[in-house]
Short mmCIF file of C-alpha atoms and ligand atoms in Angstrom, two decimals:
data_model
loop_
_atom_site.label_atom_id
_atom_site.label_comp_id
_atom_site.label_asym_id
_atom_site.label_seq_id
_atom_site.Cartn_x
_atom_site.Cartn_y
_atom_site.Cartn_z
CA UNK L 4 61.93 103.88 93.71
CA UNK L 5 63.32 101.45 96.27
CA UNK L 6 66.76 99.89 96.73
CA UNK L 7 68.90 98.28 99.42
CA UNK L 8 72.68 98.61 99.63
CA UNK L 9 75.34 97.25 101.95
CA UNK L 10 78.59 98.89 102.99
CA UNK L 11 81.31 97.88 105.40
CA UNK L 12 83.15 100.27 107.70
CA UNK L 13 86.75 101.14 107.01
CA UNK L 14 89.64 101.60 109.41
CA UNK L 15 92.27 104.23 108.64
CA UNK L 16 95.95 103.32 108.94
CA UNK L 17 96.92 106.89 108.00
CA UNK L 18 94.22 109.00 109.59
CA UNK L 19 91.92 111.74 108.44
CA UNK L 20 91.96 114.37 111.20
CA UNK L 21 91.23 118.01 110.37
CA UNK L 22 89.16 119.88 107.79
CA UNK L 23 90.37 122.20 105.02
CA UNK L 24 86.84 123.56 104.59
CA UNK L 25 84.35 122.79 107.36
CA UNK L 26 81.31 123.90 105.37
CA UNK L 27 82.01 121.52 102.50
CA UNK L 28 83.55 118.96 104.86
CA UNK L 29 86.77 118.81 102.80
CA UNK L 30 89.58 117.02 104.66
CA UNK L 31 92.81 118.89 105.39
CA UNK L 32 94.84 115.72 104.85
CA UNK L 33 94.77 112.55 102.77
CA UNK L 34 94.24 109.15 104.38
CA UNK L 35 94.74 105.44 103.76
CA UNK L 36 92.31 102.81 104.99
CA UNK L 37 91.19 99.19 104.99
CA UNK L 38 87.63 98.40 103.94
CA UNK L 39 86.32 95.55 106.10
CA UNK L 40 84.29 92.46 105.28
CA UNK L 41 82.28 91.02 108.15
CA UNK L 42 80.89 94.18 109.79
CA UNK L 43 78.15 95.87 107.77
CA UNK L 44 75.38 98.40 107.51
CA UNK L 45 72.44 97.73 105.21
CA UNK L 46 70.32 100.66 104.12
CA UNK L 47 67.02 100.56 102.30
CA UNK L 48 65.78 103.77 100.69
CA UNK L 49 62.26 104.06 99.35
CA UNK L 50 61.26 107.37 97.76
CA UNK L 51 57.54 108.01 98.07
CA UNK L 52 55.68 111.11 96.79
CA UNK L 53 52.95 110.46 99.38
CA UNK L 54 55.34 110.90 102.34
CA UNK L 55 55.41 114.37 103.90
CA UNK L 56 58.78 114.00 105.60
CA UNK L 57 61.79 111.68 105.55
CA UNK L 58 61.72 108.83 108.07
CA UNK L 59 64.54 106.80 109.55
CA UNK L 60 64.41 103.44 111.32
CA UNK L 61 67.69 102.24 112.80
CA UNK L 62 67.78 98.59 113.89
CA UNK L 63 63.98 98.67 114.17
CA UNK L 64 63.67 101.96 116.11
CA UNK L 65 63.07 105.48 114.85
CA UNK L 66 66.24 107.56 115.05
CA UNK L 67 65.36 111.21 114.59
CA UNK L 68 68.70 112.63 115.74
CA UNK L 69 70.45 111.24 112.65
CA UNK L 70 67.67 112.35 110.30
CA UNK L 71 69.01 115.83 109.32
CA UNK L 72 72.28 114.33 108.01
CA UNK L 73 70.39 111.56 106.23
CA UNK L 74 68.04 114.08 104.58
CA UNK L 75 70.96 116.27 103.49
CA UNK L 76 72.70 113.27 101.99
CA UNK L 77 69.53 112.25 100.10
CA UNK L 78 69.27 115.82 98.72
CA UNK L 79 72.85 115.64 97.48
CA UNK L 80 72.25 112.28 95.75
CA UNK L 81 68.75 112.78 94.30
CA UNK L 82 68.32 116.59 94.22
CA UNK L 83 66.46 118.86 96.64
CA UNK L 84 63.16 118.42 94.72
CA UNK L 85 63.20 114.65 95.36
CA UNK L 86 60.32 112.72 96.91
CA UNK L 87 60.58 112.19 100.67
CA UNK L 88 62.04 108.84 101.68
CA UNK L 89 61.54 106.03 104.15
CA UNK L 90 65.03 104.89 105.16
CA UNK L 91 65.65 101.68 107.07
CA UNK L 92 69.06 100.86 108.46
CA UNK L 93 70.40 97.67 109.96
CA UNK L 94 73.86 97.42 111.46
CA UNK L 95 75.59 94.33 112.92
CA UNK L 96 78.08 96.15 115.21
CA UNK L 97 78.03 98.93 117.89
CA UNK L 98 77.08 102.39 116.60
CA UNK L 99 79.03 105.64 117.35
CA UNK L 100 81.69 103.92 119.46
CA UNK L 101 84.69 104.50 117.21
CA UNK L 102 83.97 101.58 114.90
CA UNK L 103 83.25 103.77 111.89
CA UNK L 104 79.51 103.14 111.83
CA UNK L 105 78.91 106.50 110.14
CA UNK L 106 81.29 105.52 107.33
CA UNK L 107 79.36 102.35 106.47
CA UNK L 108 75.99 104.08 107.03
CA UNK L 109 76.58 106.95 104.62
CA UNK L 110 78.37 104.78 102.05
CA UNK L 111 75.40 102.40 102.01
CA UNK L 112 72.97 105.32 101.95
CA UNK L 113 74.43 107.02 98.85
CA UNK L 114 74.39 103.75 96.89
CA UNK L 115 70.84 102.83 97.95
CA UNK L 116 69.54 106.34 97.25
CA UNK L 117 71.28 106.57 93.90
CA UNK L 118 69.89 103.19 92.83
CA UNK L 119 66.40 103.99 94.13
CA UNK L 120 66.38 107.31 92.24
CA UNK L 121 68.17 105.78 89.19
CA UNK L 122 70.66 108.67 89.08
CA UNK L 123 73.32 106.73 87.18
CA UNK L 124 76.05 108.45 89.26
CA UNK L 125 79.49 106.83 89.22
CA UNK L 126 81.36 105.60 92.29
CA UNK L 127 83.62 108.64 92.66
CA UNK L 128 80.64 111.02 92.49
CA UNK L 129 78.89 109.00 95.21
CA UNK L 130 82.10 108.84 97.28
CA UNK L 131 82.35 112.65 97.14
CA UNK L 132 78.75 112.98 98.30
CA UNK L 133 79.26 110.48 101.15
CA UNK L 134 82.45 112.33 102.11
CA UNK L 135 80.62 115.66 102.24
CA UNK L 136 78.45 114.18 105.00
CA UNK L 137 81.03 112.01 106.81
CA UNK L 138 84.66 112.36 105.67
CA UNK L 139 85.64 108.73 106.20
CA UNK L 140 82.50 107.41 104.45
CA UNK L 141 84.00 108.26 101.04
CA UNK L 142 86.53 105.44 101.52
CA UNK L 143 83.86 102.75 102.15
CA UNK L 144 82.69 103.05 98.54
CA UNK L 145 85.89 101.23 97.52
CA UNK L 146 87.25 97.73 98.28
CA UNK L 147 90.52 96.68 99.90
CA UNK L 148 93.25 99.17 100.76
CA UNK L 149 91.96 102.62 99.86
CA UNK L 150 93.70 105.97 99.32
CA UNK L 151 91.87 109.26 99.75
CA UNK L 152 93.67 112.30 98.33
CA UNK L 153 92.62 115.71 99.63
CA UNK L 154 92.46 118.36 96.90
CA UNK L 155 91.71 122.07 97.24
CA UNK L 156 88.22 121.68 95.81
CA UNK L 157 87.42 117.98 95.93
CA UNK L 158 88.70 114.61 97.05
CA UNK L 159 89.86 111.66 94.96
CA UNK L 160 89.39 108.11 96.21
CA UNK L 161 90.81 104.91 94.75
CA UNK L 162 91.70 101.35 95.66
CA UNK L 163 95.46 100.82 95.95
CA UNK L 164 95.15 97.03 96.05
CA UNK L 165 92.68 94.33 97.10
CA UNK L 166 95.43 91.79 96.94
CA UNK L 167 97.15 91.80 100.34
CA UNK L 168 95.22 89.66 102.82
CA UNK L 169 95.50 91.83 105.92
CA UNK L 170 93.25 90.92 108.84
CA UNK L 171 91.71 93.09 111.51
CA UNK L 172 91.03 91.99 115.10
CA UNK L 173 89.04 94.53 117.12
CA UNK L 174 89.18 94.50 120.91
CA UNK L 175 85.92 96.11 122.03
CA UNK L 176 86.54 97.78 125.39
CA UNK L 177 83.38 99.88 125.76
CA UNK L 178 80.28 99.86 123.57
CA UNK L 179 78.74 103.13 124.72
CA UNK L 180 78.57 106.11 122.36
CA UNK L 181 81.50 108.51 122.58
CA UNK L 182 81.18 111.83 124.41
CA UNK L 183 82.79 114.01 121.71
CA UNK L 184 82.19 113.15 118.06
CA UNK L 185 85.10 113.09 115.62
CA UNK L 186 83.85 116.14 113.67
CA UNK L 187 83.78 118.41 116.74
CA UNK L 188 87.04 116.98 118.10
CA UNK L 189 88.99 117.56 114.90
CA UNK L 190 87.80 121.17 114.67
CA UNK L 191 88.94 121.64 118.26
CA UNK L 192 92.35 120.10 117.48
CA UNK L 193 92.82 122.45 114.52
CA UNK L 194 91.87 125.47 116.61
CA UNK L 195 93.80 124.68 119.79
CA UNK L 196 96.46 121.94 119.53
CA UNK L 197 100.00 123.32 119.23
CA UNK L 198 100.86 120.24 117.15
CA UNK L 199 98.20 120.64 114.45
CA UNK L 200 100.35 122.44 111.84
CA UNK L 201 103.07 119.78 112.11
CA UNK L 202 100.45 117.04 111.72
CA UNK L 203 99.15 118.51 108.45
CA UNK L 204 102.67 119.14 107.18
CA UNK L 205 103.87 115.56 107.79
CA UNK L 206 100.84 113.72 106.44
CA UNK L 207 101.94 113.55 102.79
CA UNK L 208 105.20 111.87 103.82
CA UNK L 209 103.37 109.34 106.05
CA UNK L 210 101.14 108.45 103.09
CA UNK L 211 104.13 107.96 100.76
CA UNK L 212 105.83 105.76 103.38
CA UNK L 213 102.66 103.68 103.83
CA UNK L 214 102.07 103.34 100.07
CA UNK L 215 105.67 102.15 99.58
CA UNK L 216 105.15 99.59 102.35
CA UNK L 217 101.92 98.37 100.71
CA UNK L 218 103.57 98.14 97.29
CA UNK L 219 106.45 96.11 98.74
CA UNK L 220 104.11 94.08 101.03
CA UNK L 221 106.45 95.18 103.82
CA UNK L 222 104.36 94.56 106.94
CA UNK L 223 106.84 95.91 109.49
CA UNK L 224 107.29 99.17 107.55
CA UNK L 225 103.51 99.59 107.37
CA UNK L 226 103.26 98.81 111.10
CA UNK L 227 105.79 101.48 112.02
CA UNK L 228 104.19 104.29 110.04
CA UNK L 229 100.60 103.35 110.97
CA UNK L 230 101.31 103.27 114.73
CA UNK L 231 103.24 106.54 114.45
CA UNK L 232 100.38 108.20 112.57
CA UNK L 233 97.77 106.93 115.04
CA UNK L 234 99.74 108.17 118.05
CA UNK L 235 100.20 111.56 116.38
CA UNK L 236 96.44 111.84 115.83
CA UNK L 237 95.75 111.04 119.48
CA UNK L 238 98.47 113.50 120.53
CA UNK L 239 96.36 116.16 118.79
CA UNK L 240 93.24 115.24 120.77
CA UNK L 241 95.16 115.06 124.08
CA UNK L 242 96.69 118.50 123.49
CA UNK L 243 93.43 120.16 122.39
CA UNK L 244 91.73 122.58 124.78
CA UNK L 245 89.68 121.24 126.41
CA UNK L 246 91.40 117.90 125.80
CA UNK L 247 89.71 114.86 124.30
CA UNK L 248 90.95 111.46 125.50
CA UNK L 249 89.29 108.61 123.62
CA UNK L 250 91.20 105.85 125.39
CA UNK L 251 90.33 104.05 128.59
CA UNK L 252 92.62 101.90 130.73
CA UNK L 253 91.72 98.79 128.76
CA UNK L 254 92.76 100.50 125.50
CA UNK L 255 96.19 101.02 127.09
CA UNK L 256 96.35 97.39 128.29
CA UNK L 257 95.58 96.27 124.73
CA UNK L 258 98.50 98.36 123.43
CA UNK L 259 100.73 96.47 125.89
CA UNK L 260 99.29 93.17 124.63
CA UNK L 261 100.21 94.15 121.06
CA UNK L 262 103.69 95.18 122.20
CA UNK L 263 104.20 91.71 123.81
CA UNK L 264 103.02 89.96 120.65
CA UNK L 265 105.44 92.06 118.59
CA UNK L 266 108.28 91.18 120.96
CA UNK L 267 107.44 87.50 120.32
CA UNK L 268 107.75 88.09 116.56
CA UNK L 269 104.00 88.12 115.76
CA UNK L 270 103.23 90.31 112.70
CA UNK L 271 100.71 92.72 114.26
CA UNK L 272 100.27 96.43 114.91
CA UNK L 273 97.58 98.58 116.50
CA UNK L 274 95.50 101.53 115.50
CA UNK L 275 92.84 103.44 117.44
CA UNK L 276 90.16 105.83 116.17
CA UNK L 277 87.77 108.27 117.85
CA UNK L 278 86.77 105.76 120.51
CA UNK L 279 88.31 103.34 123.02
CA UNK L 280 88.44 100.18 120.87
CA UNK L 281 91.83 98.84 119.85
CA UNK L 282 92.14 97.64 116.27
CA UNK L 283 94.94 95.17 115.66
CA UNK L 284 96.03 94.67 112.05
CA UNK L 285 97.87 91.43 111.35
CA UNK L 286 98.81 88.88 108.73
CA UNK L 287 96.42 85.90 108.38
CA UNK L 288 98.65 83.39 110.20
CA UNK L 289 98.72 85.67 113.26
CA UNK L 290 94.93 85.92 113.73
CA UNK L 291 94.57 83.08 116.31
CA UNK L 292 97.38 84.40 118.55
CA UNK L 293 96.27 88.02 118.26
CA UNK L 294 92.61 87.21 118.94
CA UNK L 295 93.47 84.96 121.91
CA UNK L 296 95.83 87.51 123.50
CA UNK L 297 93.42 90.41 123.12
CA UNK L 298 90.49 88.33 124.37
CA UNK L 299 92.55 87.41 127.46
CA UNK L 300 93.40 91.06 128.19
CA UNK L 301 91.43 92.02 131.34
CA UNK L 302 88.51 94.35 130.54
CA UNK L 303 88.11 93.39 126.87
CA UNK L 304 84.39 92.80 126.30
CA UNK L 305 84.51 91.03 123.00
CA UNK L 306 86.52 90.48 119.88
CA UNK L 307 85.43 91.21 116.33
CA UNK L 308 87.37 89.95 113.36
CA UNK L 309 87.40 90.82 109.68
CA UNK L 310 89.41 90.50 106.53
CA UNK L 311 89.28 93.06 103.73
CA UNK L 312 86.05 93.38 101.82
CA UNK L 313 84.14 94.95 98.97
CA UNK L 314 83.10 98.54 98.43
CA UNK L 315 79.50 99.64 99.00
CA UNK L 316 77.15 97.82 96.64
CA UNK L 317 73.49 97.24 95.91
CA UNK L 318 71.94 94.11 97.32
CA UNK L 319 69.58 92.48 94.90
CA UNK L 320 66.71 92.32 94.51
CA UNK L 321 66.55 95.00 97.27
O1 LIG E 408 84.60 110.62 109.04
P1 LIG E 408 84.54 111.00 110.46
O2 LIG E 408 84.05 112.40 110.66
O3 LIG E 408 83.77 110.01 111.29
O4 LIG E 408 86.07 111.02 111.05
C1 LIG E 408 86.88 109.89 111.07
C2 LIG E 408 88.04 110.08 111.99
C3 LIG E 408 88.90 108.85 112.28
O5 LIG E 408 88.13 107.69 112.26
C4 LIG E 408 89.49 108.99 113.66
C5 LIG E 408 90.06 108.74 111.29
C6 LIG E 408 89.75 108.17 109.93
O6 LIG E 408 90.49 108.50 109.00
O7 LIG E 408 88.80 107.40 109.78
#
């Protein structure tokens, strides 16, 4: 009745922003992401009939604010009549700062809970459950470059390829938790941004363009569509009422750093999620130059680096 699983966060190149059905947390648009390697969340789930309530320890401290979502997720995996669980989570990167910590947390949780309860559920079933709790978490069940397709009733998730060695360099500009979470911000964008309908309408074409670029290993084509899609997503948050601006001045300086690298012929592009960190995607030979330039950008606190990694998996013996 006990298991430990590890999952890595994923970074979307074509973003999920907007819900088709808020109650079931179904995304309004498909998305395309990179599952990372060196950043991780490890979750241990132990079901225990003697426990009266679920418990959560996050990096050694009890974390009751996250407990309702954890409990809901455990119900979805193991059934509402399940034993209560002691859940322990460890994470080696900043939480809730736009580094997709909820994606790795819920991806690891569904695998650990399913193994602990011996449900025998397959990966897509677990991805759908993780996605019902945190939309982007569904993608962390899968390795490499991952496509999420948004259907009317359910999502599909699959790996497009694990065979293109893209690298991610993250410039951390601020490690504090964000003021407006992605779930609330995307509902606000849908309700108030004048650009929301155009965003939804254009997403399928952005995905096709990105998939073609991946198939052809055409880095500059992928760069163009990924930056365009990222800036459209942030245009939605900026034009929401009240507006949500996830960037700080260092985020903007990092964009300029990427622009200078591109002008020098370095294969790199940026993306930014619901937080102020800049994520630079590059080819392996560009990692030293990209990391050095971002590290030297005034205000950058630290650099994280990762290649592409595996989907969520059980750690044995766990
Ligand atoms: O899955 P959520 O609710 O944390 O939303 C993720 C939103 C973005 O990270 C900004 C985009 C994405 O596709 O991951």
